[in-house]
Short mmCIF file of C-alpha atoms and ligand atoms in Angstrom, two decimals:
data_model
loop_
_atom_site.label_atom_id
_atom_site.label_comp_id
_atom_site.label_asym_id
_atom_site.label_seq_id
_atom_site.Cartn_x
_atom_site.Cartn_y
_atom_site.Cartn_z
CA MET A 1 17.82 -6.19 6.80
CA ASP A 2 21.60 -6.24 7.01
CA THR A 3 23.92 -3.72 5.39
CA ASP A 4 24.72 -5.83 2.30
CA ASP A 5 21.02 -6.39 1.57
CA VAL A 6 20.24 -2.68 1.73
CA LEU A 7 23.33 -1.70 -0.27
CA GLY A 8 22.41 -4.31 -2.88
CA LYS A 9 19.22 -2.34 -3.60
CA ALA A 10 21.12 0.89 -4.24
CA PRO A 11 21.69 1.82 -7.90
CA LEU A 12 25.42 1.80 -7.35
CA PHE A 13 25.55 -1.86 -6.33
CA ALA A 14 22.60 -3.21 -8.30
CA ALA A 15 24.70 -3.72 -11.45
CA LEU A 16 27.52 -5.59 -9.74
CA ASP A 17 28.14 -9.28 -9.36
CA ARG A 18 28.90 -10.58 -5.89
CA GLU A 19 32.69 -10.33 -6.22
CA SER A 20 32.69 -6.77 -7.56
CA ALA A 21 30.14 -5.71 -4.96
CA ALA A 22 32.43 -7.06 -2.23
CA ALA A 23 35.38 -5.12 -3.72
CA LEU A 24 33.45 -1.85 -3.86
CA ARG A 25 32.03 -2.57 -0.42
CA ALA A 26 35.58 -2.52 0.96
CA GLY A 27 35.72 1.23 0.33
CA VAL A 28 32.45 1.90 2.14
CA SER A 29 32.48 3.43 5.59
CA GLU A 30 29.41 3.36 7.81
CA MET A 31 28.30 6.15 10.10
CA ASN A 32 25.46 6.92 12.46
CA LEU A 33 23.74 10.29 12.60
CA PRO A 34 21.35 11.21 15.40
CA LYS A 35 17.94 12.67 14.56
CA GLY A 36 18.15 16.38 13.68
CA ARG A 37 21.87 16.38 12.87
CA THR A 38 23.05 18.01 9.63
CA LEU A 39 25.34 15.82 7.49
CA PHE A 40 26.31 18.55 5.04
CA ARG A 41 25.04 21.93 3.88
CA GLU A 42 24.16 23.34 0.52
CA GLY A 43 27.31 25.09 -0.73
CA ASP A 44 29.76 22.81 1.12
CA SER A 45 32.33 21.11 -1.03
CA GLY A 46 31.38 17.45 -1.39
CA ASP A 47 33.57 14.41 -1.78
CA ARG A 48 31.29 11.54 -0.78
CA LEU A 49 28.20 9.75 -1.96
CA TYR A 50 25.87 8.18 0.59
CA VAL A 51 23.35 5.36 0.72
CA VAL A 52 20.76 5.32 3.51
CA LEU A 53 20.97 2.02 5.41
CA GLU A 54 18.43 2.75 8.16
CA GLY A 55 16.17 5.70 8.96
CA LYS A 56 15.35 8.74 6.86
CA ILE A 57 17.27 11.72 5.47
CA LYS A 58 15.69 14.95 4.24
CA LEU A 59 17.24 17.10 1.52
CA VAL A 60 16.47 20.78 1.89
CA ARG A 61 17.19 24.07 0.17
CA THR A 62 16.91 27.36 2.01
CA SER A 63 15.95 30.68 0.43
CA VAL A 64 17.83 33.90 1.28
CA ASP A 65 15.01 34.91 3.65
CA GLY A 66 15.25 31.57 5.47
CA ARG A 67 12.26 29.71 4.02
CA GLU A 68 12.84 26.03 3.37
CA ASN A 69 11.99 23.83 0.42
CA LEU A 70 12.09 20.12 1.10
CA LEU A 71 13.34 18.44 -2.09
CA SER A 72 13.03 14.87 -1.00
CA VAL A 73 12.83 12.39 1.86
CA LEU A 74 15.05 9.35 1.39
CA GLY A 75 14.88 5.96 3.07
CA PRO A 76 16.84 2.67 3.06
CA GLY A 77 18.51 1.80 -0.24
CA GLU A 78 18.26 5.35 -1.59
CA MET A 79 21.32 7.31 -2.62
CA PHE A 80 22.31 10.98 -2.41
CA GLY A 81 25.39 13.16 -2.77
CA GLU A 82 26.10 12.03 -6.32
CA LEU A 83 25.58 15.38 -8.10
CA SER A 84 28.88 16.75 -6.87
CA LEU A 85 30.50 13.51 -8.09
CA PHE A 86 29.39 13.97 -11.69
CA ASP A 87 29.61 17.75 -11.60
CA PRO A 88 32.39 18.64 -9.14
CA ARG A 89 30.84 21.76 -7.65
CA PRO A 90 29.39 22.52 -4.21
CA ARG A 91 26.56 20.50 -2.68
CA THR A 92 23.20 21.43 -4.16
CA ALA A 93 21.20 20.80 -0.98
CA THR A 94 21.50 20.37 2.78
CA ALA A 95 21.12 16.83 4.17
CA VAL A 96 19.56 16.45 7.64
CA ALA A 97 18.69 13.30 9.61
CA LEU A 98 14.88 13.12 10.01
CA THR A 99 15.26 10.15 12.35
CA ASP A 100 18.31 8.44 13.80
CA VAL A 101 20.09 7.35 10.63
CA ARG A 102 22.72 4.83 9.58
CA LEU A 103 24.55 5.67 6.38
CA ALA A 104 27.08 4.08 4.07
CA GLY A 105 29.50 6.60 2.57
CA LEU A 106 31.79 6.16 -0.41
CA GLY A 107 34.43 8.69 -1.44
CA HIS A 108 34.03 10.16 -4.92
CA ASP A 109 37.71 9.45 -5.61
CA ASP A 110 37.23 5.76 -4.74
CA LEU A 111 34.20 5.62 -6.99
CA ARG A 112 35.51 7.25 -10.18
CA PRO A 113 37.67 4.27 -11.27
CA TRP A 114 34.57 2.08 -10.96
CA LEU A 115 32.59 4.34 -13.24
CA THR A 116 35.25 4.44 -15.94
CA GLY A 117 36.10 0.72 -15.64
CA ARG A 118 32.52 -0.56 -15.46
CA PRO A 119 30.07 1.11 -17.77
CA GLU A 120 27.19 -0.90 -16.28
CA VAL A 121 27.69 0.84 -12.93
CA ALA A 122 27.73 4.23 -14.65
CA LEU A 123 24.53 3.27 -16.51
CA HIS A 124 22.76 2.39 -13.28
CA LEU A 125 23.76 5.70 -11.76
CA LEU A 126 22.64 7.55 -14.88
CA ARG A 127 19.31 5.77 -14.64
CA ALA A 128 18.92 6.90 -11.03
CA LEU A 129 19.71 10.47 -12.13
CA ALA A 130 17.21 10.25 -14.99
CA GLN A 131 14.52 9.05 -12.56
CA ARG A 132 15.29 11.98 -10.31
CA LEU A 133 15.00 14.42 -13.21
CA ARG A 134 11.64 12.90 -14.21
CA ARG A 135 10.41 13.27 -10.67
CA THR A 136 11.66 16.87 -10.46
CA ASN A 137 9.85 17.68 -13.74
CA ASP A 138 6.64 16.19 -12.31
CA VAL A 139 7.02 18.23 -9.13
CA MET A 140 7.59 21.41 -11.16
CA ALA A 141 4.56 20.76 -13.35
CA ASP A 142 2.44 20.09 -10.26
CA LEU A 143 3.54 23.39 -8.72
CA VAL A 144 2.18 25.14 -11.80
CA PHE A 145 -0.83 23.00 -12.74
CA THR A 146 -2.08 21.25 -9.59
CA ASP A 147 -3.82 22.78 -6.55
CA VAL A 148 -2.52 22.29 -3.01
CA PRO A 149 -4.88 19.41 -2.05
CA GLY A 150 -3.83 17.59 -5.23
CA ARG A 151 -0.17 18.08 -4.36
CA VAL A 152 -0.75 16.89 -0.79
CA ALA A 153 -2.49 13.75 -2.10
CA LYS A 154 0.38 13.11 -4.50
CA ALA A 155 3.07 13.64 -1.85
CA LEU A 156 1.30 11.23 0.53
CA LEU A 157 1.04 8.57 -2.18
CA ASP A 158 4.72 8.99 -3.05
CA LEU A 159 5.65 8.61 0.63
CA ALA A 160 3.27 5.62 0.87
CA GLU A 161 5.02 3.90 -2.00
CA ARG A 162 8.33 4.04 -0.20
CA PHE A 163 7.46 4.00 3.49
CA GLY A 164 3.92 2.59 3.64
CA ARG A 165 3.05 -0.73 5.18
CA GLN A 166 -0.27 -2.45 5.39
CA SER A 167 -1.77 -2.36 8.87
CA GLU A 168 -5.09 -3.65 10.15
CA SER A 169 -6.86 -0.35 9.61
CA GLY A 170 -5.22 0.71 6.33
CA LEU A 171 -1.96 1.74 4.71
CA LEU A 172 0.18 3.16 7.50
CA VAL A 173 2.64 5.77 6.22
CA HIS A 174 5.11 6.74 8.91
CA HIS A 175 6.70 9.67 7.09
CA ASP A 176 8.37 11.25 10.17
CA LEU A 177 7.58 14.76 8.90
CA THR A 178 6.11 17.54 10.99
CA GLN A 179 3.20 19.42 9.42
CA GLU A 180 5.62 22.25 8.67
CA GLU A 181 7.94 19.85 6.83
CA LEU A 182 5.04 18.33 4.92
CA ALA A 183 4.12 21.87 3.82
CA GLN A 184 7.74 22.48 2.74
CA LEU A 185 7.59 19.28 0.67
CA VAL A 186 4.39 20.36 -1.04
CA GLY A 187 5.44 23.99 -1.52
CA ALA A 188 2.50 25.56 0.31
CA SER A 189 1.73 27.15 3.66
CA ARG A 190 1.20 24.98 6.70
CA GLU A 191 -2.36 26.30 7.06
CA THR A 192 -3.34 25.32 3.50
CA VAL A 193 -1.78 21.87 3.85
CA ASN A 194 -3.48 21.29 7.20
CA LYS A 195 -6.81 22.28 5.69
CA ALA A 196 -6.33 19.79 2.85
CA LEU A 197 -5.39 17.02 5.30
CA ALA A 198 -8.36 17.81 7.54
CA ASP A 199 -10.65 17.71 4.49
CA PHE A 200 -9.27 14.30 3.41
CA ALA A 201 -9.71 13.02 6.98
CA GLN A 202 -13.26 14.34 7.14
CA ARG A 203 -14.09 12.52 3.88
CA GLY A 204 -12.77 9.30 5.39
CA TRP A 205 -9.85 8.96 2.97
CA LEU A 206 -7.21 8.96 5.70
CA ARG A 207 -6.55 9.28 9.41
CA ILE A 208 -3.95 11.73 10.71
CA GLU A 209 -1.49 10.48 13.33
CA ALA A 210 1.69 11.93 14.84
CA LYS A 211 4.22 12.18 11.96
CA ALA A 212 2.16 9.59 10.09
CA VAL A 213 -1.08 9.06 8.23
CA VAL A 214 -3.17 5.94 7.75
CA ILE A 215 -4.55 5.93 4.21
CA LEU A 216 -7.99 4.38 4.23
CA ASP A 217 -9.01 4.96 0.61
CA VAL A 218 -6.04 4.86 -1.77
CA GLU A 219 -8.21 5.09 -4.88
CA ARG A 220 -9.97 8.33 -3.93
CA LEU A 221 -6.68 9.87 -2.82
CA TYR A 222 -5.14 8.81 -6.12
CA ASN A 223 -8.01 10.35 -8.11
CA ARG A 224 -7.59 13.60 -6.16
CA SER A 225 -3.87 13.66 -6.98
CA ARG A 226 -4.42 13.75 -10.77
P1 CMP B 1 24.97 16.76 -3.99
O1 CMP B 1 24.72 18.03 -4.73
O2 CMP B 1 26.31 16.18 -3.97
O3 CMP B 1 24.45 16.98 -2.47
C1 CMP B 1 23.05 17.19 -2.26
C2 CMP B 1 22.31 16.03 -2.83
O4 CMP B 1 20.89 16.13 -2.78
C3 CMP B 1 22.58 15.94 -4.34
O5 CMP B 1 23.93 15.64 -4.55
C4 CMP B 1 21.55 14.91 -4.74
O6 CMP B 1 21.99 13.62 -4.39
C5 CMP B 1 20.39 15.30 -3.82
N1 CMP B 1 19.39 16.09 -4.58
C6 CMP B 1 19.56 17.32 -5.10
N2 CMP B 1 18.44 17.73 -5.72
C7 CMP B 1 17.54 16.74 -5.58
C8 CMP B 1 16.17 16.56 -5.98
N3 CMP B 1 15.52 17.51 -6.68
N4 CMP B 1 15.56 15.41 -5.65
C9 CMP B 1 16.21 14.47 -4.95
N5 CMP B 1 17.48 14.59 -4.53
C10 CMP B 1 18.14 15.69 -4.84
#
């Protein structure tokens, strides 16, 4: 997919007609980030919003004793770095390239006139924020109410929805996460998450591969996630 196609999927551009999209596009700068490189850190001052064009970005928060909480994994068409646009304070999370990544960046100052001049763009961004809040509420409720295997099942299905593709043997989800990162996403220890994965594999619901899983029985995994 070329840059315009991917950008067109992003909430920022989705509301725009072709001409306006081209005008906003003029302010966009593209950049490449090699796998493992940090784009910005929690606490940095932020002046840009980004859309992932290719590859995956992880958003992480680190506790004072160095433990990491993985907030989200973002892929093509997904946006981040907008919180410090609406609420001009430091970055709320650290952004790291999970794979080699290509990004489109747009300065907050270039964007503000678009938000005040075009309420439909602001509405689309608000909708994206509302979706994020819904998701965060679900994640919080799951941390309180759902056991670790249930959270692992849910996280895999969420990743499958965005990164899964049908293969001959099942739904291949190339999430690019190490087992440690998967545990950080679920909010549990690596050992507990590995045990849940091994149990799912033993039941025939999925197959574990390097930084990927093949989901063989979506329905059973879904039932376990509820
Ligand atoms: P900003 O605070 O500018 O920089 C970090 C970005 O991470 C933030 O904007 C959001 O785009 C993104 N982010 C923060 N919290 C979450 C979350 N809970 N889920 C998904 N993305 C988030």
